Amino acid sequence: MPLPHTLTEAERDPAVKAVLDALSDSEMREIIVEAAARALNNGNTTLTPKEAAKALGCGERFLLDGCNKYGFPYIGLGKAKRFGPQELRAIQDMCRVPAQPSRLAKARSAARRKK
Protein backbone atom coordinates (compact mmCIF):
# COMPACT_ATOMS: atom_id res chain seq x y z
CA MET A 1 0.00 0.00 0.00
CA PRO A 2 1.41 3.45 -0.88
CA LEU A 3 2.17 5.97 1.86
CA PRO A 4 -0.87 8.02 2.98
CA HIS A 5 0.61 11.33 1.79
CA THR A 6 1.01 9.92 -1.76
CA LEU A 7 -2.64 8.88 -2.05
CA THR A 8 -5.24 10.96 -3.83
CA GLU A 9 -8.14 12.24 -1.74
CA ALA A 10 -10.49 9.59 -3.14
CA GLU A 11 -8.01 6.84 -2.20
CA ARG A 12 -7.17 8.33 1.18
CA ASP A 13 -10.70 8.32 2.65
CA PRO A 14 -11.16 4.52 2.45
CA ALA A 15 -7.58 4.02 3.69
CA VAL A 16 -8.18 6.27 6.69
CA LYS A 17 -11.50 4.54 7.37
CA ALA A 18 -9.81 1.13 7.30
CA VAL A 19 -7.18 2.27 9.82
CA LEU A 20 -9.82 3.81 12.11
CA ASP A 21 -11.96 0.67 11.94
CA ALA A 22 -8.95 -1.44 12.97
CA LEU A 23 -8.36 0.57 16.17
CA SER A 24 -10.10 -0.30 19.42
CA ASP A 25 -11.95 2.39 21.39
CA SER A 26 -9.17 2.64 23.97
CA GLU A 27 -6.51 3.00 21.24
CA MET A 28 -8.61 5.66 19.52
CA ARG A 29 -9.07 7.56 22.79
CA GLU A 30 -5.33 7.40 23.47
CA ILE A 31 -4.53 8.78 20.01
CA ILE A 32 -7.07 11.60 20.36
CA VAL A 33 -5.83 12.59 23.82
CA GLU A 34 -2.20 12.52 22.66
CA ALA A 35 -2.99 14.67 19.62
CA ALA A 36 -4.96 17.15 21.73
CA ALA A 37 -2.12 17.36 24.26
CA ARG A 38 0.41 18.01 21.50
CA ALA A 39 -1.79 20.71 19.98
CA LEU A 40 -2.39 22.37 23.35
CA ASN A 41 1.29 22.34 24.24
CA ASN A 42 1.99 24.44 21.17
CA GLY A 43 0.24 27.24 23.05
CA ASN A 44 -1.57 28.63 20.02
CA THR A 45 -4.50 26.26 20.09
CA THR A 46 -7.80 26.91 21.79
CA LEU A 47 -10.66 24.47 21.99
CA THR A 48 -14.37 24.97 21.52
CA PRO A 49 -16.59 24.04 24.48
CA LYS A 50 -17.42 20.71 22.83
CA GLU A 51 -13.73 19.87 22.27
CA ALA A 52 -12.75 21.06 25.76
CA ALA A 53 -15.51 18.98 27.35
CA LYS A 54 -14.28 15.92 25.49
CA ALA A 55 -10.69 16.60 26.60
CA LEU A 56 -11.82 17.00 30.23
CA GLY A 57 -14.12 14.00 30.11
CA CYS A 58 -17.27 15.92 31.01
CA GLY A 59 -20.34 17.17 29.22
CA GLU A 60 -20.46 20.39 27.24
CA ARG A 61 -23.42 21.64 29.31
CA PHE A 62 -21.48 21.06 32.57
CA LEU A 63 -18.56 23.07 31.19
CA LEU A 64 -20.70 25.99 29.99
CA ASP A 65 -22.71 26.06 33.23
CA GLY A 66 -19.43 26.12 35.11
CA CYS A 67 -18.34 29.16 33.10
CA ASN A 68 -21.64 30.97 33.51
CA LYS A 69 -22.39 30.16 37.17
CA TYR A 70 -19.29 28.94 38.97
CA GLY A 71 -16.40 30.95 37.59
CA PHE A 72 -14.67 28.42 35.35
CA PRO A 73 -12.01 30.35 33.40
CA TYR A 74 -12.35 30.74 29.63
CA ILE A 75 -11.18 32.94 26.79
CA GLY A 76 -14.02 35.16 25.57
CA LEU A 77 -14.00 35.95 21.86
CA GLY A 78 -17.14 37.96 21.34
CA LYS A 79 -19.95 35.63 22.40
CA ALA A 80 -17.79 32.54 21.84
CA LYS A 81 -16.05 30.78 24.70
CA ARG A 82 -12.70 29.11 24.04
CA PHE A 83 -10.41 27.12 26.29
CA GLY A 84 -6.62 26.99 26.27
CA PRO A 85 -4.29 24.71 28.24
CA GLN A 86 -4.16 27.04 31.25
CA GLU A 87 -7.95 27.22 31.44
CA LEU A 88 -8.32 23.44 31.25
CA ARG A 89 -5.77 22.93 34.04
CA ALA A 90 -7.52 25.56 36.19
CA ILE A 91 -10.90 23.87 35.65
CA GLN A 92 -9.40 20.51 36.64
CA ASP A 93 -7.97 22.08 39.80
CA MET A 94 -11.32 23.67 40.66
CA CYS A 95 -13.10 20.31 40.28
CA ARG A 96 -10.53 18.28 42.21
CA VAL A 97 -12.05 16.54 45.21
CA PRO A 98 -9.71 16.02 48.17
CA ALA A 99 -9.27 12.49 49.44
CA GLN A 100 -11.50 11.55 52.36
CA PRO A 101 -10.74 8.80 54.86
CA SER A 102 -12.97 5.76 54.51
CA ARG A 103 -15.52 4.79 57.15
CA LEU A 104 -13.25 1.92 58.16
CA ALA A 105 -10.30 4.26 58.69
CA LYS A 106 -12.49 6.60 60.76
CA ALA A 107 -13.72 3.69 62.89
CA ARG A 108 -10.17 2.44 63.47
CA SER A 109 -9.04 5.94 64.43
CA ALA A 110 -11.93 6.30 66.87
CA ALA A 111 -11.16 2.87 68.37
CA ARG A 112 -7.51 3.86 68.92
CA ARG A 113 -8.53 7.06 70.67
CA LYS A 114 -10.74 5.12 73.11
CA LYS A 115 -7.84 2.90 74.25
PDB file of C-alpha atoms in Angstrom:
ATOM      1  CA  MET A   1       0.000   0.000   0.000  1.00  0.00           C
ATOM      2  CA  PRO A   2       1.414   3.446  -0.878  1.00  0.00           C
ATOM      3  CA  LEU A   3       2.172   5.967   1.861  1.00  0.00           C
ATOM      4  CA  PRO A   4      -0.866   8.023   2.978  1.00  0.00           C
ATOM      5  CA  HIS A   5       0.609  11.328   1.789  1.00  0.00           C
ATOM      6  CA  THR A   6       1.009   9.916  -1.758  1.00  0.00           C
ATOM      7  CA  LEU A   7      -2.643   8.877  -2.054  1.00  0.00           C
ATOM      8  CA  THR A   8      -5.242  10.956  -3.834  1.00  0.00           C
ATOM      9  CA  GLU A   9      -8.139  12.238  -1.738  1.00  0.00           C
ATOM     10  CA  ALA A  10     -10.495   9.590  -3.141  1.00  0.00           C
ATOM     11  CA  GLU A  11      -8.014   6.841  -2.205  1.00  0.00           C
ATOM     12  CA  ARG A  12      -7.175   8.334   1.184  1.00  0.00           C
ATOM     13  CA  ASP A  13     -10.699   8.322   2.653  1.00  0.00           C
ATOM     14  CA  PRO A  14     -11.158   4.517   2.451  1.00  0.00           C
ATOM     15  CA  ALA A  15      -7.578   4.020   3.689  1.00  0.00           C
ATOM     16  CA  VAL A  16      -8.178   6.269   6.690  1.00  0.00           C
ATOM     17  CA  LYS A  17     -11.499   4.544   7.370  1.00  0.00           C
ATOM     18  CA  ALA A  18      -9.807   1.126   7.296  1.00  0.00           C
ATOM     19  CA  VAL A  19      -7.181   2.267   9.816  1.00  0.00           C
ATOM     20  CA  LEU A  20      -9.820   3.815  12.105  1.00  0.00           C
ATOM     21  CA  ASP A  21     -11.961   0.671  11.944  1.00  0.00           C
ATOM     22  CA  ALA A  22      -8.952  -1.445  12.971  1.00  0.00           C
ATOM     23  CA  LEU A  23      -8.361   0.574  16.169  1.00  0.00           C
ATOM     24  CA  SER A  24     -10.099  -0.299  19.423  1.00  0.00           C
ATOM     25  CA  ASP A  25     -11.955   2.393  21.390  1.00  0.00           C
ATOM     26  CA  SER A  26      -9.169   2.644  23.966  1.00  0.00           C
ATOM     27  CA  GLU A  27      -6.511   3.000  21.242  1.00  0.00           C
ATOM     28  CA  MET A  28      -8.614   5.660  19.522  1.00  0.00           C
ATOM     29  CA  ARG A  29      -9.070   7.560  22.790  1.00  0.00           C
ATOM     30  CA  GLU A  30      -5.331   7.404  23.475  1.00  0.00           C
ATOM     31  CA  ILE A  31      -4.534   8.779  20.008  1.00  0.00           C
ATOM     32  CA  ILE A  32      -7.071  11.604  20.361  1.00  0.00           C
ATOM     33  CA  VAL A  33      -5.831  12.586  23.824  1.00  0.00           C
ATOM     34  CA  GLU A  34      -2.203  12.519  22.657  1.00  0.00           C
ATOM     35  CA  ALA A  35      -2.995  14.666  19.616  1.00  0.00           C
ATOM     36  CA  ALA A  36      -4.961  17.146  21.732  1.00  0.00           C
ATOM     37  CA  ALA A  37      -2.125  17.359  24.259  1.00  0.00           C
ATOM     38  CA  ARG A  38       0.410  18.013  21.503  1.00  0.00           C
ATOM     39  CA  ALA A  39      -1.794  20.711  19.982  1.00  0.00           C
ATOM     40  CA  LEU A  40      -2.395  22.374  23.348  1.00  0.00           C
ATOM     41  CA  ASN A  41       1.288  22.337  24.243  1.00  0.00           C
ATOM     42  CA  ASN A  42       1.994  24.444  21.170  1.00  0.00           C
ATOM     43  CA  GLY A  43       0.236  27.244  23.051  1.00  0.00           C
ATOM     44  CA  ASN A  44      -1.568  28.633  20.018  1.00  0.00           C
ATOM     45  CA  THR A  45      -4.503  26.264  20.089  1.00  0.00           C
ATOM     46  CA  THR A  46      -7.797  26.908  21.795  1.00  0.00           C
ATOM     47  CA  LEU A  47     -10.663  24.473  21.990  1.00  0.00           C
ATOM     48  CA  THR A  48     -14.368  24.966  21.522  1.00  0.00           C
ATOM     49  CA  PRO A  49     -16.594  24.039  24.485  1.00  0.00           C
ATOM     50  CA  LYS A  50     -17.415  20.707  22.830  1.00  0.00           C
ATOM     51  CA  GLU A  51     -13.735  19.866  22.270  1.00  0.00           C
ATOM     52  CA  ALA A  52     -12.754  21.058  25.761  1.00  0.00           C
ATOM     53  CA  ALA A  53     -15.514  18.983  27.351  1.00  0.00           C
ATOM     54  CA  LYS A  54     -14.279  15.915  25.494  1.00  0.00           C
ATOM     55  CA  ALA A  55     -10.692  16.597  26.599  1.00  0.00           C
ATOM     56  CA  LEU A  56     -11.819  17.001  30.234  1.00  0.00           C
ATOM     57  CA  GLY A  57     -14.122  13.996  30.107  1.00  0.00           C
ATOM     58  CA  CYS A  58     -17.266  15.919  31.015  1.00  0.00           C
ATOM     59  CA  GLY A  59     -20.340  17.174  29.225  1.00  0.00           C
ATOM     60  CA  GLU A  60     -20.457  20.394  27.244  1.00  0.00           C
ATOM     61  CA  ARG A  61     -23.415  21.644  29.308  1.00  0.00           C
ATOM     62  CA  PHE A  62     -21.478  21.060  32.574  1.00  0.00           C
ATOM     63  CA  LEU A  63     -18.564  23.075  31.190  1.00  0.00           C
ATOM     64  CA  LEU A  64     -20.702  25.992  29.988  1.00  0.00           C
ATOM     65  CA  ASP A  65     -22.715  26.061  33.234  1.00  0.00           C
ATOM     66  CA  GLY A  66     -19.427  26.123  35.113  1.00  0.00           C
ATOM     67  CA  CYS A  67     -18.336  29.156  33.099  1.00  0.00           C
ATOM     68  CA  ASN A  68     -21.641  30.971  33.512  1.00  0.00           C
ATOM     69  CA  LYS A  69     -22.392  30.156  37.173  1.00  0.00           C
ATOM     70  CA  TYR A  70     -19.287  28.938  38.972  1.00  0.00           C
ATOM     71  CA  GLY A  71     -16.402  30.954  37.589  1.00  0.00           C
ATOM     72  CA  PHE A  72     -14.667  28.419  35.348  1.00  0.00           C
ATOM     73  CA  PRO A  73     -12.014  30.346  33.396  1.00  0.00           C
ATOM     74  CA  TYR A  74     -12.348  30.738  29.629  1.00  0.00           C
ATOM     75  CA  ILE A  75     -11.183  32.944  26.791  1.00  0.00           C
ATOM     76  CA  GLY A  76     -14.016  35.155  25.568  1.00  0.00           C
ATOM     77  CA  LEU A  77     -13.997  35.951  21.859  1.00  0.00           C
ATOM     78  CA  GLY A  78     -17.144  37.959  21.336  1.00  0.00           C
ATOM     79  CA  LYS A  79     -19.951  35.630  22.401  1.00  0.00           C
ATOM     80  CA  ALA A  80     -17.794  32.544  21.841  1.00  0.00           C
ATOM     81  CA  LYS A  81     -16.045  30.775  24.695  1.00  0.00           C
ATOM     82  CA  ARG A  82     -12.701  29.111  24.038  1.00  0.00           C
ATOM     83  CA  PHE A  83     -10.408  27.120  26.291  1.00  0.00           C
ATOM     84  CA  GLY A  84      -6.618  26.989  26.269  1.00  0.00           C
ATOM     85  CA  PRO A  85      -4.294  24.710  28.235  1.00  0.00           C
ATOM     86  CA  GLN A  86      -4.160  27.036  31.249  1.00  0.00           C
ATOM     87  CA  GLU A  87      -7.951  27.223  31.438  1.00  0.00           C
ATOM     88  CA  LEU A  88      -8.320  23.437  31.247  1.00  0.00           C
ATOM     89  CA  ARG A  89      -5.773  22.933  34.036  1.00  0.00           C
ATOM     90  CA  ALA A  90      -7.517  25.557  36.191  1.00  0.00           C
ATOM     91  CA  ILE A  91     -10.896  23.871  35.655  1.00  0.00           C
ATOM     92  CA  GLN A  92      -9.401  20.507  36.636  1.00  0.00           C
ATOM     93  CA  ASP A  93      -7.965  22.079  39.797  1.00  0.00           C
ATOM     94  CA  MET A  94     -11.324  23.673  40.657  1.00  0.00           C
ATOM     95  CA  CYS A  95     -13.099  20.308  40.283  1.00  0.00           C
ATOM     96  CA  ARG A  96     -10.528  18.279  42.214  1.00  0.00           C
ATOM     97  CA  VAL A  97     -12.052  16.539  45.210  1.00  0.00           C
ATOM     98  CA  PRO A  98      -9.706  16.025  48.167  1.00  0.00           C
ATOM     99  CA  ALA A  99      -9.267  12.487  49.441  1.00  0.00           C
ATOM    100  CA  GLN A 100     -11.495  11.553  52.358  1.00  0.00           C
ATOM    101  CA  PRO A 101     -10.738   8.801  54.861  1.00  0.00           C
ATOM    102  CA  SER A 102     -12.972   5.762  54.512  1.00  0.00           C
ATOM    103  CA  ARG A 103     -15.522   4.789  57.150  1.00  0.00           C
ATOM    104  CA  LEU A 104     -13.250   1.920  58.164  1.00  0.00           C
ATOM    105  CA  ALA A 105     -10.298   4.264  58.691  1.00  0.00           C
ATOM    106  CA  LYS A 106     -12.493   6.603  60.764  1.00  0.00           C
ATOM    107  CA  ALA A 107     -13.717   3.685  62.892  1.00  0.00           C
ATOM    108  CA  ARG A 108     -10.167   2.445  63.471  1.00  0.00           C
ATOM    109  CA  SER A 109      -9.039   5.943  64.431  1.00  0.00           C
ATOM    110  CA  ALA A 110     -11.932   6.299  66.872  1.00  0.00           C
ATOM    111  CA  ALA A 111     -11.164   2.868  68.374  1.00  0.00           C
ATOM    112  CA  ARG A 112      -7.511   3.859  68.917  1.00  0.00           C
ATOM    113  CA  ARG A 113      -8.532   7.059  70.668  1.00  0.00           C
ATOM    114  CA  LYS A 114     -10.744   5.122  73.115  1.00  0.00           C
ATOM    115  CA  LYS A 115      -7.844   2.903  74.253  1.00  0.00           C
TER     116      LYS A 115
END
